[in-house]
């Protein structure tokens, strides 16, 4: 229970503190910011409920904290400040916000489904576990890293809710660089462990984007 509370509190800090820092508590009176905050809360609930003991350990990992603070947090802060100061680089239309909510919701659903499919093999850490096997059920029939696909969609959807072009670019950069590095690191480990079995699986699936990569 304590681990879950720690996880939830950390995600709240990562996602909501930049909102207050970007424009003060009064920012929460804005309808779009309220929707943005609700999506962040849903994300926090999802992540904090997954593997609390493991996540609590990673809260104190320097590399993880740096990624969290200077990655997701900076992207959210950029989006909030752009929205606050009315830099209308993207059209501030309702349909743009609705598109952002839809993309983020799809990301949450994909990430939840992928992690549920992995079950005990899901880990925040890049490692091979006891009795580890290559999961090929559910979304893993089509993508080898669908949980990252979901994560990336969340990051792309959030700045769209606020019509933030700069925030969107920051999140795209974070997604491409961060996930590319982690995916290749993870795949090298799995190839070392499973050998040709994992190479055969790679031939049948894409990594993040169906039919593309």
Short mmCIF file of C-alpha atoms in Angstrom, two decimals:
data_model
loop_
_atom_site.label_atom_id
_atom_site.label_comp_id
_atom_site.label_asym_id
_atom_site.label_seq_id
_atom_site.Cartn_x
_atom_site.Cartn_y
_atom_site.Cartn_z
CA UNK A 1 0.00 0.00 0.00
CA UNK A 2 2.81 2.40 0.90
CA UNK A 3 4.56 1.66 -2.39
CA UNK A 4 1.39 2.39 -4.35
CA UNK A 5 0.97 5.71 -2.55
CA UNK A 6 4.60 6.60 -3.26
CA UNK A 7 4.21 5.73 -6.93
CA UNK A 8 1.00 7.71 -7.27
CA UNK A 9 2.47 10.72 -5.47
CA UNK A 10 5.53 10.70 -7.73
CA UNK A 11 3.45 10.61 -10.90
CA UNK A 12 1.23 13.39 -9.59
CA UNK A 13 4.34 15.48 -8.93
CA UNK A 14 5.75 14.76 -12.39
CA UNK A 15 2.52 15.57 -14.20
CA UNK A 16 0.72 18.24 -12.16
CA UNK A 17 3.45 20.29 -10.48
CA UNK A 18 4.58 21.74 -13.86
CA UNK A 19 1.01 22.96 -14.39
CA UNK A 20 1.06 24.97 -11.18
CA UNK A 21 4.64 26.09 -11.80
CA UNK A 22 3.76 27.21 -15.32
CA UNK A 23 0.87 29.43 -14.39
CA UNK A 24 0.00 29.16 -10.74
CA UNK A 25 -2.91 27.37 -9.14
CA UNK A 26 -5.32 29.62 -11.06
CA UNK A 27 -4.43 27.65 -14.20
CA UNK A 28 -6.67 24.87 -12.90
CA UNK A 29 -9.71 27.12 -13.42
CA UNK A 30 -9.29 26.70 -17.19
CA UNK A 31 -11.42 23.93 -18.73
CA UNK A 32 -8.66 22.63 -21.01
CA UNK A 33 -6.17 22.53 -18.17
CA UNK A 34 -8.72 20.59 -16.10
CA UNK A 35 -9.05 18.02 -18.89
CA UNK A 36 -5.26 17.91 -19.23
CA UNK A 37 -4.93 17.33 -15.47
CA UNK A 38 -7.57 14.56 -15.52
CA UNK A 39 -5.66 12.71 -18.25
CA UNK A 40 -2.48 13.08 -16.19
CA UNK A 41 -4.32 11.68 -13.15
CA UNK A 42 -5.58 8.70 -15.16
CA UNK A 43 -2.02 8.06 -16.30
CA UNK A 44 -0.75 8.34 -12.73
CA UNK A 45 -3.35 5.81 -11.55
CA UNK A 46 -2.40 3.38 -14.31
CA UNK A 47 1.34 3.53 -13.74
CA UNK A 48 1.20 3.54 -9.95
CA UNK A 49 -0.94 0.39 -9.90
CA UNK A 50 1.38 -1.76 -12.01
CA UNK A 51 4.38 -2.92 -10.00
CA UNK A 52 4.59 -0.72 -6.92
CA UNK A 53 7.51 -2.44 -5.20
CA UNK A 54 9.69 -2.30 -8.30
CA UNK A 55 8.63 1.24 -9.18
CA UNK A 56 9.37 2.43 -5.65
CA UNK A 57 12.94 1.17 -6.01
CA UNK A 58 13.32 2.99 -9.31
CA UNK A 59 12.15 6.25 -7.77
CA UNK A 60 15.60 6.46 -6.23
CA UNK A 61 17.49 5.52 -9.40
CA UNK A 62 19.33 8.63 -10.60
CA UNK A 63 18.94 7.86 -14.31
CA UNK A 64 15.21 7.25 -13.98
CA UNK A 65 14.67 10.45 -11.98
CA UNK A 66 16.59 12.50 -14.56
CA UNK A 67 14.51 11.06 -17.41
CA UNK A 68 11.28 11.69 -15.52
CA UNK A 69 12.12 15.21 -14.40
CA UNK A 70 13.78 16.52 -17.55
CA UNK A 71 11.74 14.49 -20.02
CA UNK A 72 8.05 14.24 -19.23
CA UNK A 73 8.06 17.15 -16.78
CA UNK A 74 9.78 19.56 -19.16
CA UNK A 75 7.41 18.61 -21.98
CA UNK A 76 4.40 19.28 -19.77
CA UNK A 77 5.89 22.57 -18.56
CA UNK A 78 6.52 23.71 -22.15
CA UNK A 79 2.93 22.90 -23.12
CA UNK A 80 1.51 24.74 -20.11
CA UNK A 81 3.61 27.87 -20.66
CA UNK A 82 2.83 27.96 -24.37
CA UNK A 83 -0.87 27.69 -23.54
CA UNK A 84 -0.62 30.34 -20.83
CA UNK A 85 1.10 32.91 -23.01
CA UNK A 86 -1.16 32.23 -26.00
CA UNK A 87 1.51 31.29 -28.52
CA UNK A 88 -1.00 30.04 -31.07
CA UNK A 89 1.24 27.88 -33.22
CA UNK A 90 -1.49 25.23 -33.45
CA UNK A 91 -5.13 26.22 -34.01
CA UNK A 92 -6.79 26.57 -30.61
CA UNK A 93 -9.91 24.77 -31.74
CA UNK A 94 -12.03 22.31 -29.77
CA UNK A 95 -11.32 19.55 -32.27
CA UNK A 96 -7.56 19.79 -31.58
CA UNK A 97 -8.16 19.29 -27.85
CA UNK A 98 -10.58 16.44 -28.58
CA UNK A 99 -7.97 14.82 -30.83
CA UNK A 100 -5.43 15.08 -28.02
CA UNK A 101 -7.80 13.46 -25.52
CA UNK A 102 -8.56 10.67 -27.99
CA UNK A 103 -4.88 9.96 -28.70
CA UNK A 104 -3.99 9.98 -24.99
CA UNK A 105 -6.96 7.73 -24.14
CA UNK A 106 -5.94 5.31 -26.89
CA UNK A 107 -2.41 5.33 -25.49
CA UNK A 108 -3.66 4.54 -21.99
CA UNK A 109 -5.78 1.66 -23.31
CA UNK A 110 -2.92 0.22 -25.38
CA UNK A 111 -0.43 0.49 -22.53
CA UNK A 112 -2.83 -1.11 -20.05
CA UNK A 113 -3.67 -3.95 -22.45
CA UNK A 114 -0.03 -4.62 -23.27
CA UNK A 115 1.05 -4.71 -19.65
CA UNK A 116 -1.86 -6.97 -18.69
CA UNK A 117 -0.85 -9.34 -21.47
CA UNK A 118 2.75 -9.43 -20.23
CA UNK A 119 1.58 -10.20 -16.71
CA UNK A 120 4.43 -11.21 -14.43
CA UNK A 121 6.95 -10.56 -17.21
CA UNK A 122 6.26 -6.82 -17.19
CA UNK A 123 9.12 -4.83 -15.68
CA UNK A 124 10.19 -1.20 -15.53
CA UNK A 125 13.74 -2.51 -15.57
CA UNK A 126 15.43 -3.96 -18.66
CA UNK A 127 16.07 -7.53 -17.55
CA UNK A 128 15.27 -11.19 -18.25
CA UNK A 129 13.23 -12.79 -15.47
CA UNK A 130 12.95 -16.34 -14.19
CA UNK A 131 10.95 -18.60 -16.56
CA UNK A 132 10.89 -15.74 -19.04
CA UNK A 133 9.27 -16.51 -22.41
CA UNK A 134 8.55 -14.56 -25.59
CA UNK A 135 4.99 -13.30 -25.22
CA UNK A 136 3.12 -13.39 -28.54
CA UNK A 137 -0.47 -12.93 -27.38
CA UNK A 138 -2.77 -9.92 -27.75
CA UNK A 139 -1.04 -6.85 -29.14
CA UNK A 140 2.26 -8.72 -29.07
CA UNK A 141 1.13 -10.61 -32.18
CA UNK A 142 1.64 -7.39 -34.13
CA UNK A 143 4.07 -5.23 -32.15
CA UNK A 144 7.07 -6.25 -30.09
CA UNK A 145 6.85 -3.18 -27.82
CA UNK A 146 3.16 -2.14 -27.62
CA UNK A 147 3.49 -0.78 -24.07
CA UNK A 148 5.93 1.81 -25.46
CA UNK A 149 3.49 2.56 -28.27
CA UNK A 150 0.87 3.36 -25.65
CA UNK A 151 3.31 5.46 -23.65
CA UNK A 152 4.28 7.40 -26.75
CA UNK A 153 0.65 8.10 -27.67
CA UNK A 154 0.03 9.48 -24.19
CA UNK A 155 2.99 11.82 -24.59
CA UNK A 156 1.75 12.96 -28.01
CA UNK A 157 -1.86 13.44 -26.90
CA UNK A 158 -1.16 15.58 -23.84
CA UNK A 159 0.26 18.69 -25.60
CA UNK A 160 -2.49 18.55 -28.23
CA UNK A 161 -5.08 19.03 -25.49
CA UNK A 162 -3.51 22.46 -24.96
CA UNK A 163 -2.81 23.07 -28.67
CA UNK A 164 0.90 23.23 -27.87
CA UNK A 165 3.17 22.86 -30.89
CA UNK A 166 6.36 23.30 -28.86
CA UNK A 167 5.19 20.78 -26.28
CA UNK A 168 4.32 18.36 -29.06
CA UNK A 169 7.81 18.67 -30.57
CA UNK A 170 9.39 18.13 -27.15
CA UNK A 171 7.33 14.99 -26.60
CA UNK A 172 8.10 13.67 -30.11
CA UNK A 173 11.81 14.12 -29.43
CA UNK A 174 11.50 12.39 -26.05
CA UNK A 175 9.57 9.51 -27.60
CA UNK A 176 11.93 8.97 -30.54
CA UNK A 177 15.20 9.29 -28.66
CA UNK A 178 14.21 7.70 -25.36
CA UNK A 179 12.33 4.72 -26.75
CA UNK A 180 14.80 4.04 -29.56
CA UNK A 181 17.65 3.74 -27.07
CA UNK A 182 15.63 1.60 -24.66
CA UNK A 183 14.22 -0.66 -27.38
CA UNK A 184 17.62 -1.50 -28.85
CA UNK A 185 19.02 -2.08 -25.37
CA UNK A 186 16.11 -4.38 -24.52
CA UNK A 187 16.27 -6.25 -27.81
CA UNK A 188 19.98 -6.92 -27.49
CA UNK A 189 19.35 -8.45 -24.07
CA UNK A 190 16.50 -10.62 -25.38
CA UNK A 191 18.56 -11.80 -28.36
CA UNK A 192 21.37 -12.77 -26.00
CA UNK A 193 18.90 -14.81 -23.95
CA UNK A 194 16.57 -16.28 -26.62
CA UNK A 195 18.81 -16.22 -29.70
CA UNK A 196 17.13 -17.18 -32.99
CA UNK A 197 13.73 -17.56 -31.34
CA UNK A 198 13.60 -13.82 -30.69
CA UNK A 199 15.03 -12.99 -34.12
CA UNK A 200 12.21 -15.04 -35.70
CA UNK A 201 9.69 -13.13 -33.58
CA UNK A 202 11.17 -9.82 -34.76
CA UNK A 203 10.63 -10.84 -38.39
CA UNK A 204 6.90 -11.30 -37.74
CA UNK A 205 6.29 -8.01 -35.91
CA UNK A 206 6.97 -4.29 -36.00
CA UNK A 207 8.41 -2.49 -32.99
CA UNK A 208 6.19 0.51 -32.27
CA UNK A 209 4.12 1.50 -35.31
CA UNK A 210 2.03 -1.09 -37.20
CA UNK A 211 3.23 -1.65 -40.80
CA UNK A 212 5.96 1.01 -40.38
CA UNK A 213 8.60 0.31 -37.70
#
